[in-house]
Coordinates of C-alpha atoms in Angstrom, one line a residue:
X130 CA 121.6 16.0 165.8
X131 CA 125.0 13.4 166.4
X132 CA 127.4 16.2 166.9
X133 CA 125.1 18.2 169.5
X134 CA 124.7 15.0 171.2
X135 CA 128.7 14.3 171.3
X136 CA 129.4 17.9 172.2
X137 CA 126.5 17.0 175.1
X138 CA 129.1 14.3 176.1
X139 CA 131.8 16.2 175.8
X140 CA 130.4 18.7 178.3
X141 CA 129.1 16.4 180.9
X142 CA 132.5 14.5 180.7
X143 CA 133.8 18.1 181.4
X144 CA 131.8 18.2 184.4
X145 CA 132.5 15.2 185.6
X146 CA 136.3 15.6 185.7
X147 CA 135.9 19.4 187.1
X148 CA 133.6 18.3 189.7
X149 CA 135.5 14.9 190.7
X150 CA 138.7 17.8 191.3
X151 CA 137.0 20.6 192.4
X152 CA 136.9 21.7 196.0
X153 CA 134.2 20.4 198.1
X154 CA 132.1 23.2 199.9
X155 CA 130.8 22.1 203.3
X156 CA 128.1 25.0 205.0
X157 CA 127.6 25.2 208.7
X158 CA 124.3 26.5 209.7
X159 CA 125.0 28.2 213.0
X160 CA 123.4 30.4 215.6
X161 CA 124.5 34.1 216.3
X162 CA 126.9 34.2 218.9
X163 CA 128.8 30.9 217.2
X164 CA 130.7 33.4 214.3
X165 CA 134.3 33.9 215.9
X166 CA 133.8 30.2 217.5
X167 CA 133.6 28.7 213.7
X168 CA 135.4 31.2 212.3
X169 CA 138.5 29.5 214.6
X170 CA 137.3 25.8 214.4
X171 CA 137.1 26.2 210.5
X172 CA 140.8 27.2 209.8
X173 CA 141.6 24.7 212.5
X174 CA 139.8 21.5 210.7
X175 CA 141.1 23.2 207.8
X176 CA 144.6 22.3 208.2
X177 CA 144.0 18.8 209.8
X178 CA 142.1 17.7 206.5
X179 CA 144.5 19.3 204.0
X180 CA 147.2 17.2 206.1
X181 CA 145.6 13.9 206.3
X182 CA 143.3 13.8 202.5
X183 CA 146.0 15.9 200.8
X184 CA 143.3 18.1 199.0
X185 CA 141.6 21.7 200.6
X186 CA 137.5 22.1 201.6
X187 CA 135.8 25.3 201.5
X188 CA 133.9 25.8 204.9
X189 CA 131.2 28.2 205.2
X190 CA 129.0 30.3 207.8
X191 CA 125.3 31.4 207.8
X192 CA 125.0 32.6 211.3
X193 CA 121.3 34.2 212.7
X194 CA 118.7 33.4 215.4
X195 CA 119.0 30.2 216.2
X196 CA 114.9 29.5 215.3
X197 CA 115.2 31.7 212.4
X198 CA 118.4 29.4 211.1
X199 CA 116.4 26.1 211.8
X200 CA 113.9 28.1 209.5
X201 CA 115.9 29.0 206.8
X202 CA 117.0 25.5 206.8
X203 CA 112.9 23.9 206.6
X204 CA 112.4 26.9 203.3
X205 CA 115.7 25.2 202.0
X206 CA 118.7 26.6 203.1
X207 CA 121.4 23.7 202.3
X208 CA 123.3 23.5 205.6
X209 CA 125.0 20.5 205.1
X210 CA 125.7 20.9 209.3
X211 CA 124.5 22.9 211.8
X212 CA 125.3 23.9 215.0
X213 CA 122.6 25.9 217.0
X214 CA 121.8 26.4 220.5
X215 CA 118.7 24.0 220.8
X216 CA 118.1 20.6 220.4
X217 CA 113.9 20.9 219.5
X218 CA 115.4 23.7 216.7
X219 CA 117.2 20.2 215.3
X220 CA 114.2 17.7 216.4
X221 CA 112.3 20.4 214.3
X222 CA 114.2 19.2 211.3
X223 CA 114.0 16.0 211.6
X224 CA 109.9 15.8 212.2
X225 CA 108.9 18.9 210.1
X226 CA 111.5 17.8 207.2
X227 CA 113.0 14.7 207.6
X228 CA 116.6 16.2 206.5
X229 CA 117.6 13.6 209.1
X230 CA 117.1 10.9 211.5
X231 CA 115.0 11.6 214.5
X232 CA 117.6 10.0 217.0
X233 CA 120.1 12.2 216.0
X234 CA 121.2 12.9 219.5
X235 CA 122.4 9.3 219.6
X236 CA 124.8 9.5 216.9
X237 CA 127.6 11.6 218.7
X238 CA 128.7 11.7 222.4
X239 CA 126.8 14.1 225.1
X240 CA 123.8 13.8 223.4
X241 CA 125.4 15.2 219.7
X242 CA 126.3 18.5 222.4
X243 CA 130.2 19.1 222.4
X244 CA 130.0 22.4 224.0
X245 CA 127.4 24.3 226.6
X246 CA 127.1 27.8 227.9
X247 CA 124.4 29.8 230.1
X248 CA 123.0 32.9 230.8
X249 CA 124.6 35.9 232.4
X250 CA 124.3 39.7 233.0
X251 CA 126.5 42.0 231.5
X252 CA 126.0 45.7 233.3
X253 CA 127.8 49.3 233.2
X254 CA 130.9 49.2 234.7
X255 CA 130.5 50.0 238.7
X256 CA 127.5 48.6 239.1
X257 CA 125.5 51.7 238.8
X258 CA 121.9 50.5 239.3
X259 CA 123.3 47.6 241.6
X260 CA 122.0 44.8 239.4
X261 CA 123.0 41.8 241.0
X262 CA 120.3 38.7 240.3
X263 CA 117.2 37.7 238.6
X264 CA 114.9 39.9 241.0
X265 CA 117.0 43.1 240.2
X266 CA 115.8 43.1 236.3
X267 CA 112.0 43.7 237.0
X268 CA 112.1 46.9 238.8
X269 CA 111.0 50.1 238.4
X270 CA 113.7 51.9 236.3
X271 CA 115.7 49.1 235.3
X272 CA 116.4 48.9 231.2
X273 CA 117.0 45.5 230.2
X274 CA 118.3 44.2 227.1
X275 CA 117.1 40.7 225.9
X276 CA 116.3 39.6 222.4
X277 CA 112.6 38.0 220.8
X278 CA 112.0 34.4 222.4
X279 CA 110.1 33.8 219.4
X280 CA 113.2 34.0 217.2
X281 CA 116.2 33.6 219.4
X282 CA 117.0 30.1 221.1
X283 CA 118.9 32.5 224.0
X284 CA 116.3 34.6 224.3
X285 CA 114.2 31.0 225.7
X286 CA 116.4 30.2 227.7
X287 CA 117.1 33.4 228.8
X288 CA 112.8 33.6 229.5
X289 CA 113.4 29.7 231.2
X290 CA 116.4 30.7 233.4
X291 CA 114.3 33.7 234.8
X292 CA 110.9 31.9 235.1
X293 CA 113.2 28.7 237.1
X294 CA 114.3 31.6 239.5
X295 CA 111.6 33.5 240.5
X296 CA 108.9 30.5 240.6
X297 CA 112.1 28.9 243.0
X298 CA 112.5 31.6 245.5
X299 CA 110.2 32.9 247.8
X300 CA 107.5 30.5 250.2
X301 CA 106.9 27.1 249.3
X302 CA 103.4 26.9 248.4
X303 CA 101.5 24.9 245.9
X304 CA 102.5 24.7 241.9
X305 CA 99.9 27.3 240.9
X306 CA 100.9 29.8 243.0
X307 CA 104.4 28.8 242.1
X308 CA 103.4 29.3 238.5
X309 CA 101.5 32.7 239.2
X310 CA 104.6 34.2 241.1
X311 CA 107.0 33.5 238.1
X312 CA 104.3 35.3 235.3
X313 CA 104.4 38.1 237.8
X314 CA 107.9 38.5 237.2
X315 CA 108.5 37.9 234.0
X316 CA 105.7 40.6 233.2
X317 CA 107.8 43.0 235.4
X318 CA 110.8 41.7 233.4
X319 CA 109.3 42.6 230.5
X320 CA 108.2 45.6 230.9
X321 CA 111.8 46.9 232.0
X322 CA 112.6 45.3 227.8
X323 CA 112.8 49.0 225.6
X324 CA 113.1 46.5 222.7
X325 CA 113.1 42.6 221.5
X326 CA 115.9 42.4 218.9
X327 CA 115.7 39.0 216.7
X328 CA 119.2 37.7 218.2
X329 CA 121.8 37.5 220.3
X330 CA 124.3 39.0 219.0
X331 CA 122.1 41.9 217.5
X332 CA 120.9 42.4 221.6
X333 CA 124.7 42.7 222.2
X334 CA 125.5 45.7 219.8
X335 CA 122.1 47.5 221.0
X336 CA 123.6 47.4 224.6
X337 CA 127.4 47.4 224.1
X338 CA 127.0 49.5 221.4
X339 CA 124.5 51.6 220.9
X340 CA 124.6 52.3 224.6
X341 CA 121.1 51.2 225.1
X342 CA 120.0 49.8 228.4
X343 CA 121.7 49.1 231.8
X344 CA 122.1 45.1 231.9
X345 CA 122.1 43.4 228.8
X346 CA 121.1 39.2 229.9
X347 CA 122.9 37.3 227.7
X348 CA 124.8 34.1 226.5
X349 CA 128.3 33.8 228.5
X350 CA 130.3 33.3 225.5
X351 CA 129.1 36.8 223.9
X352 CA 129.7 38.9 227.4
X353 CA 132.7 37.6 227.5
X354 CA 133.5 38.5 224.3
X355 CA 132.1 42.3 224.6
X356 CA 134.5 42.7 227.9
X357 CA 137.6 41.1 225.7
X358 CA 137.4 44.3 223.5
X359 CA 139.6 46.9 224.3
X360 CA 137.1 49.8 222.4
X361 CA 134.6 48.9 225.0
X362 CA 135.2 46.4 227.1
X363 CA 136.4 48.4 230.2
X364 CA 132.9 50.1 230.2
X365 CA 131.2 47.0 230.9
X366 CA 130.9 44.6 233.5
X367 CA 130.3 41.1 234.5
X368 CA 127.6 39.5 236.9
X369 CA 126.8 36.2 237.8
X370 CA 123.5 35.6 238.9
X371 CA 122.5 32.6 241.7
X372 CA 121.1 30.4 239.5
X373 CA 121.3 30.2 236.0
X374 CA 120.3 27.3 233.2
X375 CA 122.5 25.1 231.6
X376 CA 123.0 25.4 227.7
X377 CA 123.6 22.3 225.9
X378 CA 125.1 23.8 222.2
X379 CA 124.1 20.5 219.6
X380 CA 125.6 20.0 216.2
X381 CA 124.2 17.7 213.7
X382 CA 125.2 16.1 210.4
X383 CA 122.1 17.1 207.6
X384 CA 121.7 13.5 206.1
X385 CA 119.6 14.7 202.7
X386 CA 122.0 17.8 202.0
X387 CA 125.1 15.9 202.4
X388 CA 124.1 13.1 200.4
X389 CA 122.7 15.6 197.5
X390 CA 125.7 17.1 197.9
X391 CA 128.2 14.4 197.8
X392 CA 129.8 15.7 201.5
X393 CA 128.8 13.1 204.2
X394 CA 132.2 12.2 204.8
X395 CA 133.7 15.9 205.3
X396 CA 130.6 16.5 207.3
X397 CA 130.8 13.6 209.8
X398 CA 134.7 14.1 210.6
X399 CA 133.6 17.8 211.2
X400 CA 131.2 17.2 214.2
X401 CA 133.9 14.3 214.6
X402 CA 136.5 17.0 215.2
X403 CA 134.7 19.5 217.3
X404 CA 135.2 16.7 220.2
X405 CA 139.1 16.3 219.7
X406 CA 141.2 18.1 222.1
X407 CA 142.2 20.8 219.6
X408 CA 138.6 21.9 219.0
X409 CA 137.9 22.3 222.6
X410 CA 140.8 24.0 223.4
X411 CA 139.5 26.6 220.5
X412 CA 135.7 26.5 222.5
X413 CA 137.7 27.3 225.9
X414 CA 139.4 30.3 224.5
X415 CA 135.8 31.2 222.8
X416 CA 133.9 31.2 226.4
X417 CA 132.2 27.9 225.4
X418 CA 132.0 25.3 228.5
X419 CA 133.8 22.3 226.6
X420 CA 132.6 18.9 227.4
X421 CA 136.2 17.6 227.6
X422 CA 136.9 17.0 231.4
X423 CA 140.3 17.7 231.1
X424 CA 140.1 20.5 229.0
X425 CA 137.0 22.5 231.3
X426 CA 139.5 21.9 234.9
X427 CA 141.9 24.2 232.8
X428 CA 139.8 26.7 231.8
X429 CA 138.9 29.7 234.1
X430 CA 134.8 29.4 234.4
X431 CA 133.3 31.5 236.8
X432 CA 131.1 29.0 239.2
X433 CA 127.0 29.6 239.1
X434 CA 124.5 27.1 239.6
X435 CA 122.9 25.9 236.3
X436 CA 119.4 23.5 236.2
X437 CA 119.0 22.5 232.7
X438 CA 116.1 22.3 230.7
X439 CA 114.4 19.0 231.6
X440 CA 114.6 19.8 235.2
X441 CA 112.8 23.3 234.5
X442 CA 110.4 22.5 232.1
X443 CA 110.3 18.3 231.6
X444 CA 111.4 19.1 228.0
X445 CA 112.9 21.5 225.2
X446 CA 109.6 20.0 223.5
X447 CA 107.2 20.6 226.6
X448 CA 108.9 24.2 227.0
X449 CA 108.1 24.8 223.4
X450 CA 104.4 24.0 224.2
X451 CA 104.0 25.8 227.1
X452 CA 105.9 28.7 226.8
X453 CA 106.7 29.6 223.6
X454 CA 104.1 28.2 221.3
X455 CA 101.0 30.5 219.8
X456 CA 99.1 31.5 222.5
X457 CA 101.8 30.1 225.3
X458 CA 103.2 31.8 228.6
X459 CA 105.4 34.2 226.3
X460 CA 102.2 35.3 224.7
X461 CA 100.1 36.2 227.8
X462 CA 103.3 37.9 229.3
X463 CA 103.4 39.8 226.2
X464 CA 99.8 40.4 225.9
X465 CA 99.8 41.7 229.7
X466 CA 103.4 43.7 229.2
X467 CA 101.0 46.0 225.7
X468 CA 98.1 45.7 228.3
X469 CA 99.7 47.6 230.6
X470 CA 101.9 49.9 228.3
X471 CA 98.9 51.6 227.1

């Protein structure tokens, strides 16, 4: 027994020394369109950490629809940091699992959103279907490619932007009539969607690589990334609608996991780095709108009138309850679409 105990003590001592010298690993759980962005951000942060601390750090990424990624973290994916499409998806981690404080947005500047984006259209070269604004997406004979709002944060932004545009178009009537007009428009729009992919990147692949659809309703970053590809960019064209939605992209340290992993210092340095001029410039190169006003002013982004989620729906929590929870506006619209297709 004494020999076994001495042997076990030796193993524990070796593990302790090994863990002290091993390379720490940080997992960033993010949403679909940010793969290329965080490839470059991670390389820059790793170099900075090495210079300042004389030690390496391993950075891993996980990507998918924002809602699905939040669910994965709830179900046990041990993210050190989350960089998701919606603040609501991070709120869920705070309220349902207590993985971080409910006031997490106050821990970093700009409500913990170092970048923003918006929703745009991508069409075939020459715009053969003459698609210029939201109203064109509901015309007969137009095939619209968009992801599923039940699993994709970007799709929820698409739905809210389309709803807002329709609601504010046409004659000034009471709220009930505006809502009815917007619901009818969304029903016609989603009737034109042949497939609902689970995430924004999957929808981009369906449109650009599989050649399905007349228009992709997409993150600005994904649309511009596709335009920059030499194999397919020449066959596509960007269309800026007359109005869209401002998508603030939140980030947060997951307290419970970083304390478990011993990675708090690295995780906090990582999210702070996202506000640095270096990371802000990387974001601009990947077609995300930086919050740094000087870097934003030096970047080329098309003008588009943007309304916030708060302006459209009151808050993300109210938008989720009204539009995307079971039995909400989207479910009612989808049921109408299904009935019409029978």
